CSV table of C-alpha atoms in Angstrom, one decimal:
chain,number,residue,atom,x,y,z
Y,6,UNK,CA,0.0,0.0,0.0
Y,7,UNK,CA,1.1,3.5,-0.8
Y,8,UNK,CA,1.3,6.4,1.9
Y,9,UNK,CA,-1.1,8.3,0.2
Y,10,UNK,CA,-3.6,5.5,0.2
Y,11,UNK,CA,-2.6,4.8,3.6
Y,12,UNK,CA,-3.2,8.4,4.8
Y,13,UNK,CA,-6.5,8.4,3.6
Y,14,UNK,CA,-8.0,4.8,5.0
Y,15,UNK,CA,-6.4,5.6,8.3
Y,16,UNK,CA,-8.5,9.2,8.1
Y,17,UNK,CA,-11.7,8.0,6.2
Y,18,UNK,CA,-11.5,5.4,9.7
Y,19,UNK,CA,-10.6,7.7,12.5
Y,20,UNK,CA,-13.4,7.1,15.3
Y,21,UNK,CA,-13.5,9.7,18.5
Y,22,UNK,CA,-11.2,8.6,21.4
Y,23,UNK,CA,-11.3,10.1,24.7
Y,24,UNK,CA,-7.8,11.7,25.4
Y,25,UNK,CA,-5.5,10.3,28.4
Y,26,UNK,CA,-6.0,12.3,31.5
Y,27,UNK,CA,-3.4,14.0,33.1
Y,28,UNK,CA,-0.5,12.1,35.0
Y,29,UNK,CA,-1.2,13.5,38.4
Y,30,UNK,CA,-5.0,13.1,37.9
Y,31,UNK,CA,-4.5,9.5,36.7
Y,32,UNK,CA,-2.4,8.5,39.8
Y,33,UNK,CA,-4.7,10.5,42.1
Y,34,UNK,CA,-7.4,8.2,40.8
Y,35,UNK,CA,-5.1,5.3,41.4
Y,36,UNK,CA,-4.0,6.1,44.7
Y,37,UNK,CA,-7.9,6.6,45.7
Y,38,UNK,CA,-8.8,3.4,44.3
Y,39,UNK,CA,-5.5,1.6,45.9
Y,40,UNK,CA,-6.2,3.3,49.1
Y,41,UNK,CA,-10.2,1.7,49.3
Y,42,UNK,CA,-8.6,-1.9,48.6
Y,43,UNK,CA,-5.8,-1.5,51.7
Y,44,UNK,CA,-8.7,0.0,53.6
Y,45,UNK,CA,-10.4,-2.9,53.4
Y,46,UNK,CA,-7.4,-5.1,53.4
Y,47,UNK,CA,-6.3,-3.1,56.9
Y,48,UNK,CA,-10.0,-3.7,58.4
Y,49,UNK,CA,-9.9,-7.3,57.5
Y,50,UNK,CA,-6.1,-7.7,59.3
Y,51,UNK,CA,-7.2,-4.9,61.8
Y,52,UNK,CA,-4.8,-2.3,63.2
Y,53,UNK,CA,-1.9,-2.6,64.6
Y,54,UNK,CA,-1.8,-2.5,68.5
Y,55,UNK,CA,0.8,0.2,69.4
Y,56,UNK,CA,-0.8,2.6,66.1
Y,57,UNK,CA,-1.9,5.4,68.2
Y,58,UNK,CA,1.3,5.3,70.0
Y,59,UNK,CA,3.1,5.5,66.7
Y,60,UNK,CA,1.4,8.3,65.6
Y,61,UNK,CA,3.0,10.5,68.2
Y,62,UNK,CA,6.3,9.2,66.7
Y,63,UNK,CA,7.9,11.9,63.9
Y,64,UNK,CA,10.5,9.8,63.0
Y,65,UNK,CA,7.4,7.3,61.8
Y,66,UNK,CA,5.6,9.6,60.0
Y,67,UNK,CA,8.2,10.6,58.0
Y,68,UNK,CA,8.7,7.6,57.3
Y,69,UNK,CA,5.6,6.9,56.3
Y,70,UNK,CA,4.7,10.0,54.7
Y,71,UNK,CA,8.1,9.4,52.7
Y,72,UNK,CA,6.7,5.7,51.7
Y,73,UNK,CA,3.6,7.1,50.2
Y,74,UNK,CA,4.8,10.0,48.6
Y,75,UNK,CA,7.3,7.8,46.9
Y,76,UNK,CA,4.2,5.1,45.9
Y,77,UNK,CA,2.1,8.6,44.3
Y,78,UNK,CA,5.1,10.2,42.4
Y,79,UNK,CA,6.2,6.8,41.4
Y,80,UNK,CA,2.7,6.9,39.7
Y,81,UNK,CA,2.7,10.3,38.7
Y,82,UNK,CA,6.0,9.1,36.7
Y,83,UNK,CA,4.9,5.8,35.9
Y,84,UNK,CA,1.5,7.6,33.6
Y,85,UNK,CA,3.5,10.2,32.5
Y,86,UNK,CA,6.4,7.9,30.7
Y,87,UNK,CA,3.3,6.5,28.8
Y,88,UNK,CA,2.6,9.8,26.9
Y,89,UNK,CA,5.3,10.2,24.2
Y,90,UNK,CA,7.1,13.3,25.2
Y,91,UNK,CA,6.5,14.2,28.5
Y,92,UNK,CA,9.3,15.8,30.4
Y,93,UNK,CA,11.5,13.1,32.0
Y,94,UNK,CA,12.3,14.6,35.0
Y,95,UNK,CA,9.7,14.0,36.7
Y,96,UNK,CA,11.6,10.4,37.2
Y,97,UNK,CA,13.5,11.9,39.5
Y,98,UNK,CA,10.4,12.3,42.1
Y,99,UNK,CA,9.9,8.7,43.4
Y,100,UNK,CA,13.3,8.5,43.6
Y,101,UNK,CA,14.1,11.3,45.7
Y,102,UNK,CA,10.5,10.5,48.3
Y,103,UNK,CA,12.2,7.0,47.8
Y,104,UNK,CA,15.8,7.7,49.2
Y,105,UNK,CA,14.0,9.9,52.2
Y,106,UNK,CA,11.6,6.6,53.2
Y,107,UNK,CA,15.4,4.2,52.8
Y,108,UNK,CA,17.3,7.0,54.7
Y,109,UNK,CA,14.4,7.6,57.9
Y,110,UNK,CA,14.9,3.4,57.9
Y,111,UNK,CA,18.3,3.1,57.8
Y,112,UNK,CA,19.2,6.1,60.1
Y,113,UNK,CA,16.5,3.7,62.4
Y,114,UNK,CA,18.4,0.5,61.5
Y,115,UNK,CA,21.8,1.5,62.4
Y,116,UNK,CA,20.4,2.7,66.0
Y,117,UNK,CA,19.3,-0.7,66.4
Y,118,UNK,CA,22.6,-2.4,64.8
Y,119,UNK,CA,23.9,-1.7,68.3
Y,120,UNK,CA,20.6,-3.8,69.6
Y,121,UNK,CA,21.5,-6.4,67.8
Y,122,UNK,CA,24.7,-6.6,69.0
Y,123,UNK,CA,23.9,-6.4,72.7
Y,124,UNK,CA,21.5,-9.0,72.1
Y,125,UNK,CA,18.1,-7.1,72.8
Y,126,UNK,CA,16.7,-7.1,69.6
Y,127,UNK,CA,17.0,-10.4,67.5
Y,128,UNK,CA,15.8,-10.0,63.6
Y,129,UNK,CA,14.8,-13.0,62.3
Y,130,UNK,CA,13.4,-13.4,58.8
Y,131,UNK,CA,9.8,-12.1,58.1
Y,132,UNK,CA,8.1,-13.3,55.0
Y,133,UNK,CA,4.9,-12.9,56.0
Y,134,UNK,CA,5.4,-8.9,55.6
Y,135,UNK,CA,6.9,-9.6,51.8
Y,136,UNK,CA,3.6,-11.9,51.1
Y,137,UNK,CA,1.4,-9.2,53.2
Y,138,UNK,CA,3.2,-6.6,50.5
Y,139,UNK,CA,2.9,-8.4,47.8
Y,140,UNK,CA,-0.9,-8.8,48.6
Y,141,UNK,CA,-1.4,-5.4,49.5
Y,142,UNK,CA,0.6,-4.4,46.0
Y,143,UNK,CA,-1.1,-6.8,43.9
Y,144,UNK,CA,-4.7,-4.9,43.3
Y,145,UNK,CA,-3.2,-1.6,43.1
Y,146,UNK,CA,-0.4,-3.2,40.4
Y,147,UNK,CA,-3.5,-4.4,38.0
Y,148,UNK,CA,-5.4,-1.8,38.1
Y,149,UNK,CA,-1.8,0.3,37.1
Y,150,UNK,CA,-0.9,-2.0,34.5
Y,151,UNK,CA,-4.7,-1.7,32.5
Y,152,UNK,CA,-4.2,2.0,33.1
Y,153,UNK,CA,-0.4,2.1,31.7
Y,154,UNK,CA,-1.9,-0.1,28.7
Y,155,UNK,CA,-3.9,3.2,27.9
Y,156,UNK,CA,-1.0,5.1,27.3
Y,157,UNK,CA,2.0,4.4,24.8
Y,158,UNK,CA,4.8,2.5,27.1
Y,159,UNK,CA,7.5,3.9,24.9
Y,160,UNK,CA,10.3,2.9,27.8
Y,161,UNK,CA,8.2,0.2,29.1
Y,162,UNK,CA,11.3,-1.6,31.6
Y,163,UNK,CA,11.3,2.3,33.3
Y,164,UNK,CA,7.2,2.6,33.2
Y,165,UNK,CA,7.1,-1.0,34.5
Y,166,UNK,CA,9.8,0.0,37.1
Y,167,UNK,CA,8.0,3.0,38.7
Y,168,UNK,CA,4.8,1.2,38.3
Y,169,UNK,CA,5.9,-2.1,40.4
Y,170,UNK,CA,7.5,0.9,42.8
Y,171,UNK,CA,4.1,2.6,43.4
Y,172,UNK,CA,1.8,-0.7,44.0
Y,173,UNK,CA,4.6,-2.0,46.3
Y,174,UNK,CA,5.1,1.2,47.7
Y,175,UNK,CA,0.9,1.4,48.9
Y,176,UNK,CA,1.2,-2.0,49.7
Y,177,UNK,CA,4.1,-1.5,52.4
Y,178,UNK,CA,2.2,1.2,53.5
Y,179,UNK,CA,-1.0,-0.9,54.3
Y,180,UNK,CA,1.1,-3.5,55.9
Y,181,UNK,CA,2.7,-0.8,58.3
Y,182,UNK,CA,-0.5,-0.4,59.3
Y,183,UNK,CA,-1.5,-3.6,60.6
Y,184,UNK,CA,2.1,-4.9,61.3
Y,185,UNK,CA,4.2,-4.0,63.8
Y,186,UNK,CA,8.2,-4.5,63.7
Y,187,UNK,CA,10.3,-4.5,66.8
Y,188,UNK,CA,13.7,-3.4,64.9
Y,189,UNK,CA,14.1,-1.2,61.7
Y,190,UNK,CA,16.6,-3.8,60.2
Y,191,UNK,CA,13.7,-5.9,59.6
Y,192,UNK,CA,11.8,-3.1,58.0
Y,193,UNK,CA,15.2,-2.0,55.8
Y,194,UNK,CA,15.4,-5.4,54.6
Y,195,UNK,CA,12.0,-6.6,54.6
Y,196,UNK,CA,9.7,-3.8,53.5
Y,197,UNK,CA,12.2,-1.5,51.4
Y,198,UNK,CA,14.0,-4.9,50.2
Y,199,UNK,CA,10.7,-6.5,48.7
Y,200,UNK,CA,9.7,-3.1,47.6
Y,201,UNK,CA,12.6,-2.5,45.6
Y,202,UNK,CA,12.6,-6.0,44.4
Y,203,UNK,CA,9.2,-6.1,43.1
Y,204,UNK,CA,10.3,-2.5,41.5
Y,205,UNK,CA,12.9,-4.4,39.8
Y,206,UNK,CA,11.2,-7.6,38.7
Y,207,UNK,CA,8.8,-5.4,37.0
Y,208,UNK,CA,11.5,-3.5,35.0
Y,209,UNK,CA,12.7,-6.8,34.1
Y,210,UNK,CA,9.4,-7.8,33.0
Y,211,UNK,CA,8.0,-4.4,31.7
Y,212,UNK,CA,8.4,-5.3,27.8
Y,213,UNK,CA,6.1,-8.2,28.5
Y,214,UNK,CA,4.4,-6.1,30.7
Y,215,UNK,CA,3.7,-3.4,28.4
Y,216,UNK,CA,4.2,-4.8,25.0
Y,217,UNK,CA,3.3,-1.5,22.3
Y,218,UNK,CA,2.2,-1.6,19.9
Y,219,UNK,CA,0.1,-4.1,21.8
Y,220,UNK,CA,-0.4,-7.6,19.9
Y,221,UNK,CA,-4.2,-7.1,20.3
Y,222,UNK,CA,-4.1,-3.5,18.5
Y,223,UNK,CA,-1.2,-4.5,15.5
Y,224,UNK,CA,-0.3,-1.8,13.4
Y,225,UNK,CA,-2.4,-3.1,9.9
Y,226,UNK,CA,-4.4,-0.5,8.3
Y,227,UNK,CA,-7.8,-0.8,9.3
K,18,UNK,CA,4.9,33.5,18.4
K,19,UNK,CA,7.5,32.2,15.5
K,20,UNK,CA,6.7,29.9,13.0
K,21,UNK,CA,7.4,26.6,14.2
K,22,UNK,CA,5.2,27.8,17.8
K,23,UNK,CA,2.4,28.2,15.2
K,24,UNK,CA,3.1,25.5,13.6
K,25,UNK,CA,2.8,23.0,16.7
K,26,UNK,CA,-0.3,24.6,17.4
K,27,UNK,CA,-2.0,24.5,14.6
K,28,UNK,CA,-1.4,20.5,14.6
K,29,UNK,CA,-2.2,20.2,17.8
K,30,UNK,CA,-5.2,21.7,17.2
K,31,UNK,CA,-5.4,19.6,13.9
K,32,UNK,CA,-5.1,16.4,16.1
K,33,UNK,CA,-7.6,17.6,18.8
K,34,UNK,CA,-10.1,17.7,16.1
K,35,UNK,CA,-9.0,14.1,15.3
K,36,UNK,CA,-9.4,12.6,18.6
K,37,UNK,CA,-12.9,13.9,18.4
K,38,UNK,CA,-13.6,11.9,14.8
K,39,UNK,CA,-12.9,15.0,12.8
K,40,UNK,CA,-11.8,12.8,9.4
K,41,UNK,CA,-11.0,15.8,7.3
K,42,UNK,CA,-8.9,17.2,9.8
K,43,UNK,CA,-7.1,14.0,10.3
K,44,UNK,CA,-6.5,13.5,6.6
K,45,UNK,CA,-5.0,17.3,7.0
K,46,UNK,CA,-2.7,16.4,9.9
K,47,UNK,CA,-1.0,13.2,8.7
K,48,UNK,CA,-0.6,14.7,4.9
K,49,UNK,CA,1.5,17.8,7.1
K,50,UNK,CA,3.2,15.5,9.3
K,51,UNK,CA,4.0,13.2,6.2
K,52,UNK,CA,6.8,15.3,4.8
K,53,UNK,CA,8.5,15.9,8.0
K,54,UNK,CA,8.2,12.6,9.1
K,55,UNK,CA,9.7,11.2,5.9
K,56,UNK,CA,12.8,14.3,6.3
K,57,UNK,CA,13.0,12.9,9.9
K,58,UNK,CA,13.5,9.1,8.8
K,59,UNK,CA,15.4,10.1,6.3
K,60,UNK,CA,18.3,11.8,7.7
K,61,UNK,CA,18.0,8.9,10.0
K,62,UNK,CA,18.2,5.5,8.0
K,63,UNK,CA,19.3,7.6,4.7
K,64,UNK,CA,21.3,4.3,3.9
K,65,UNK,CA,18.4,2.2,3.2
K,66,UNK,CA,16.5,1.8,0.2
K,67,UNK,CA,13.5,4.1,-0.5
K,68,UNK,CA,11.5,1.4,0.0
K,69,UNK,CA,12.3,0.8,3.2
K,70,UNK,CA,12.5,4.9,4.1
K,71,UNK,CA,9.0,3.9,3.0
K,72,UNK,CA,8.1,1.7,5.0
K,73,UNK,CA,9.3,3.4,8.0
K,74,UNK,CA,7.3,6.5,7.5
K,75,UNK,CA,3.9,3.9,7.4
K,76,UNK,CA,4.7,2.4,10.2
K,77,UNK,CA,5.2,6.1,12.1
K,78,UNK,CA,1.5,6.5,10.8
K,79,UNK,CA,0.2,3.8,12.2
K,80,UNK,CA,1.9,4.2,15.1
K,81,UNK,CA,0.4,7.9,15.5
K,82,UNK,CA,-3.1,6.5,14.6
K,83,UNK,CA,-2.9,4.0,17.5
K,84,UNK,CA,-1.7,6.7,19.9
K,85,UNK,CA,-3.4,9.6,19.1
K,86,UNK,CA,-5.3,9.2,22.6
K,87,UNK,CA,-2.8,9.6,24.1
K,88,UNK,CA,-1.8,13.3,22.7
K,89,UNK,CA,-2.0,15.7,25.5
K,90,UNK,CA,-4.0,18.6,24.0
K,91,UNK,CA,-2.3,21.2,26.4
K,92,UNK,CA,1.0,20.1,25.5
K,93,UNK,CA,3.1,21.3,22.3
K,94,UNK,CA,2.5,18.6,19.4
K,95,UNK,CA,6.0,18.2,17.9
K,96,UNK,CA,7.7,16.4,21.1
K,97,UNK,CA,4.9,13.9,21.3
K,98,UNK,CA,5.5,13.1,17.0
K,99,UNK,CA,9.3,13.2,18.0
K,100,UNK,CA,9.2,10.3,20.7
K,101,UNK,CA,6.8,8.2,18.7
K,102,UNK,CA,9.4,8.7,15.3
K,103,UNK,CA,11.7,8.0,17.5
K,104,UNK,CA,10.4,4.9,19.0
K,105,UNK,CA,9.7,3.2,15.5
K,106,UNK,CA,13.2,3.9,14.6
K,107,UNK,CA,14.2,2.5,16.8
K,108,UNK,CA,12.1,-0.6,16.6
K,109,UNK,CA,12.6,-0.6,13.2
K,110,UNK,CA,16.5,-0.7,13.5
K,111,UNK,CA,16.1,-3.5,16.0
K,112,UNK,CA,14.2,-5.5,13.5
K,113,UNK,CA,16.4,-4.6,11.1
K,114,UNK,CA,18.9,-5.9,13.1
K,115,UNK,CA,17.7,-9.2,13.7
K,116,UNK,CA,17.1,-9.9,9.8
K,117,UNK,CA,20.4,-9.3,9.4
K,118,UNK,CA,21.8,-11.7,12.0
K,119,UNK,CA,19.9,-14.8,10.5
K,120,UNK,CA,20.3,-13.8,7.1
K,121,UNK,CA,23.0,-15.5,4.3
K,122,UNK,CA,23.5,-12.8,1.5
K,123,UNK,CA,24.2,-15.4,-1.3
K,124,UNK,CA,24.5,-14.1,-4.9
K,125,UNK,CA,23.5,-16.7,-7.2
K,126,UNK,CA,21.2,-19.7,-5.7
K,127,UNK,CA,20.4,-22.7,-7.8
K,128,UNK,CA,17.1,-23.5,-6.9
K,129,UNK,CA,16.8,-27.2,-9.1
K,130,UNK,CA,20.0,-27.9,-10.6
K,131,UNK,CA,23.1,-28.2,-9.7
K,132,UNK,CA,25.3,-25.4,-11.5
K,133,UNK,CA,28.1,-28.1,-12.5
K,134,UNK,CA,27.0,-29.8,-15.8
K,135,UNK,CA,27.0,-33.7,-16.5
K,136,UNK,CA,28.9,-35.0,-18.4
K,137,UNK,CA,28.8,-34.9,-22.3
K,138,UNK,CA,28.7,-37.8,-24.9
K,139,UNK,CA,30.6,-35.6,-26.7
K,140,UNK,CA,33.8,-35.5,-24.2
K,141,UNK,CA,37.0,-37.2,-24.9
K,142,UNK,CA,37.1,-40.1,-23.6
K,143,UNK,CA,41.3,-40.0,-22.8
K,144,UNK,CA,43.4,-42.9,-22.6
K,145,UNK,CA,41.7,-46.1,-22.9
K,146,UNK,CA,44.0,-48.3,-22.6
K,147,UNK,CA,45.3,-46.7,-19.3
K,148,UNK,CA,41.9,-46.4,-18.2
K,149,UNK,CA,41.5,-50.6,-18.7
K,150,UNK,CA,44.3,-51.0,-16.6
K,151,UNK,CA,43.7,-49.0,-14.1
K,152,UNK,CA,39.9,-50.6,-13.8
K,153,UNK,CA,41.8,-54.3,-13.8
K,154,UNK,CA,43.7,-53.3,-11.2
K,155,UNK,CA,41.2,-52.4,-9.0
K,156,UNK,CA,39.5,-55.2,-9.6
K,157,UNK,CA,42.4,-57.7,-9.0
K,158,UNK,CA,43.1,-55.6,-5.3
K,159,UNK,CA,39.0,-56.0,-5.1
K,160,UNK,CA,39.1,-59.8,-5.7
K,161,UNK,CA,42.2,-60.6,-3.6
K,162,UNK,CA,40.5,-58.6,-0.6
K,163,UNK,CA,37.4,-60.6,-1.0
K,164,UNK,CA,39.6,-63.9,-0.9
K,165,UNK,CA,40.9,-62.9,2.4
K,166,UNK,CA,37.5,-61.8,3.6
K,167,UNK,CA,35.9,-65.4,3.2
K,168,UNK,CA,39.5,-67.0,4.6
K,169,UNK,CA,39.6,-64.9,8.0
K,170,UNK,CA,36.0,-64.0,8.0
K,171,UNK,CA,36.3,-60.4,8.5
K,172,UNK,CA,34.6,-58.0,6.4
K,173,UNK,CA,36.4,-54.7,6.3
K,174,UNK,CA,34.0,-51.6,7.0
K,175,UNK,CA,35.0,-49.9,3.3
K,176,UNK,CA,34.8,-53.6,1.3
K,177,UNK,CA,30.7,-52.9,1.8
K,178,UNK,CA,31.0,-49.0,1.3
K,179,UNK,CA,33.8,-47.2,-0.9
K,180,UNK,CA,35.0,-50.5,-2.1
K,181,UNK,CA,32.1,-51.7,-2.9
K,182,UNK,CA,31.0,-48.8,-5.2
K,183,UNK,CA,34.8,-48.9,-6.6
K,184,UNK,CA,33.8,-52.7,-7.7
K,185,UNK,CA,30.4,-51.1,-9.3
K,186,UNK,CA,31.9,-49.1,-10.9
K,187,UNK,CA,34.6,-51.0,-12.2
K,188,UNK,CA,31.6,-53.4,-13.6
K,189,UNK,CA,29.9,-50.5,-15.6
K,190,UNK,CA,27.5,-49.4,-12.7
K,191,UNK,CA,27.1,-46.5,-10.6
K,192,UNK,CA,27.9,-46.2,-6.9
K,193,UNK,CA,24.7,-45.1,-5.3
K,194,UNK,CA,24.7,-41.6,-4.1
K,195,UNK,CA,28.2,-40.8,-5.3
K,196,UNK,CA,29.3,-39.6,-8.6
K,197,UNK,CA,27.9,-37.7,-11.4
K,198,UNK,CA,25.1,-39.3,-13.1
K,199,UNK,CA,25.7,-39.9,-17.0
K,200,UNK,CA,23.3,-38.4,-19.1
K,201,UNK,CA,23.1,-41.6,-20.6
K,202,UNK,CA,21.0,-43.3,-17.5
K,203,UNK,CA,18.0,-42.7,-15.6
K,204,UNK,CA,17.7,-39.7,-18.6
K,205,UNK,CA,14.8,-37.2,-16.9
């Protein structure tokens, strides 16, 4: 087939489409539909006992302020690398929220280093947190992946990334609510680690992930 | 506001009309962006054959058509074409790539025949009488082999294959699988 030809099926075709939203107005719809699912997930685990304590506790909500900040820029990022030439600097985001969250835990984890060397605090592995994550991450990761699939994934291991980074992110944050942790190493290597993980596996997997042109929608004329 | 400000705007506003099924407007976006976008791919893959430049420009169209949702109407038009030109070249070097890998450039293929001609009736046919000895030699070494076969019982590996089809062939036959065939048998 010839251009011209081309050109004129493609425009004798063209149907209305409903343009993307806005990167932050996507993610805030994300976060607000991630944040009925851990609701629900929280009430069905029920709070944590020491939670009202731990809300008197700055050095907690930073850390937990940092957590879901770097979960809603990592969104932010993650729709806004699916429309073809948006500024790339808002990559940057997550990442900083994201070295904050690791920095209030490790600060935390290096107090109790000395614990653990005395003996008063034993860390032990916790895989019920990375399951309790990875349950918490795994509605909010869908329902990111169908709304990435809207968009053109023209980077899809770095869309995959800070997607996988934003549904784990919300996840850890749900589980910090219902679990409590007696030592900050657990939480640096347990929360952030499986965090960061699932971040990564995504990456890995984001051009299967977020195949485009997708197989479903090939590029034939019409 | 310069030229290529107004420019970007008015395609922008070209593709906004498009996203809302405007066809005429369409047809009048990707016949602007056509040019550029071939110009673009051009001084990209200038190496290639038009067709191919060709083909490269079609698939940006497609590629445009399948994402014109996602065309920000606030935002300026070119960078969005730019990353999606980009992307297909991309792609399209990557494909381009793997061809290459599994491909064997080879300049003249013979699809039925073998290129080396059989042999002629018309061909010399040398020295006979060497050729006579030569074939009664073979067959005396042939014949004395075979003796000491049926005496020890052994039968050497080559006496069935290669020594075998030297006896054939000695006899006027043809060793099966080897050798020319002579136009004069099993003529096709």
């Amino acid at each position: 087939m010839d251009t011209e030809r081309l050109i004129r099926t493609l425009a004798e075709n063209v149907e209305p489409v409903r343009p993307l939203s806005r990167p932050w107005l996507r993610a805030i719809v994300w976060t607000a539909a991630g944040a009925v699912y851990l609701f629900v997930l929280v009430w069905v685990m029920s709070l944590r006992d020491d939670l009202g304590a731990r809300l008197h506790d700055p050095r907690f909500l930073i850390e937990q302020a940092a957590a879901l900040l770097t979960g809603v820029t990592a969104a932010v990022a993650a729709f806004a690398t699916v429309v073809p030439g948006h500024r790339r600097r808002v990559v940057w985001l997550p990442l900083a929220f994201a070295a904050v969250w690791v920095a209030v835990v490790a600060l935390g984890a290096l107090r109790d280093l000395r614990l653990v060397a005395t003996g008063t605090v034993v860390v032990q592995a916790d895989w019920r947190c990375v399951w309790a994550i990875l349950a918490g991450a795994a509605v909010p990761a869908g329902a990111m992946a169908m709304m990435l699939r809207r968009g053109v994934p023209l980077t899809p291991h770095m869309t995959a990334a800070l997607g996988g980074l934003a549904a784990a992110g919300l996840g850890n944050l749900g589980v910090c609510l219902f679990d409590s942790h007696n030592s900050n190493l657990v939480v640096l290597m347990w929360h952030c680690g499986t965090v960061f993980v699932v971040a990564a596996f995504a990456g890995i997997l984001g051009a299967h992930l977020l195949r485009w042109p997708p197989r479903t929608q090939s590029l034939s004329p019409i | 506001m310069d030229r290529r400000t107004a420019d970007d705007a008015r395609l922008g506003g070209l593709m906004r009309a498009a996203q809302a099924g405007d066809g005429d407007a369409y047809l009048a976006l990707l016949g602007e962006i056509t040019p550029r976008v071939r110009q673009v791919v051009w001084r990209r893959r200038g190496a290639r054959a038009p067709e191919a430049i060709e083909d490269l420009v079609q698939d940006v169209l497609l590629s445009v058509h399948v994402a014109r949702a996602s065309y920000d109407p606030g935002r300026p038009f070119f960078p969005w074409l730019l990353a999606i030109v980009r992307n297909r070249l991309a792609d399209g070097a990557r494909r381009y790539a793997r061809h290459a890998l599994h491909e064997v450039q080879v300049d003249d293929l013979d699809v039925t025949f073998a290129e080396l001609a059989t042999n002629s009736p018309a061909e010399p046919l040398g020295d006979v009488s060497a050729l006579r000895n030569a074939v009664q030699g073979a067959a005396a070494q042939t014949a004395s082999r075979d003796r000491a076969a049926q005496a020890t019982g052994i039968v050497a590996e080559g006496s069935r294959g290669r020594h075998g089809d030297e006896r054939r062939r000695a006899q006027g036959g043809h060793a099966p699988g080897g050798g020319r065939p002579s136009p004069h048998v099993g003529a096709w």
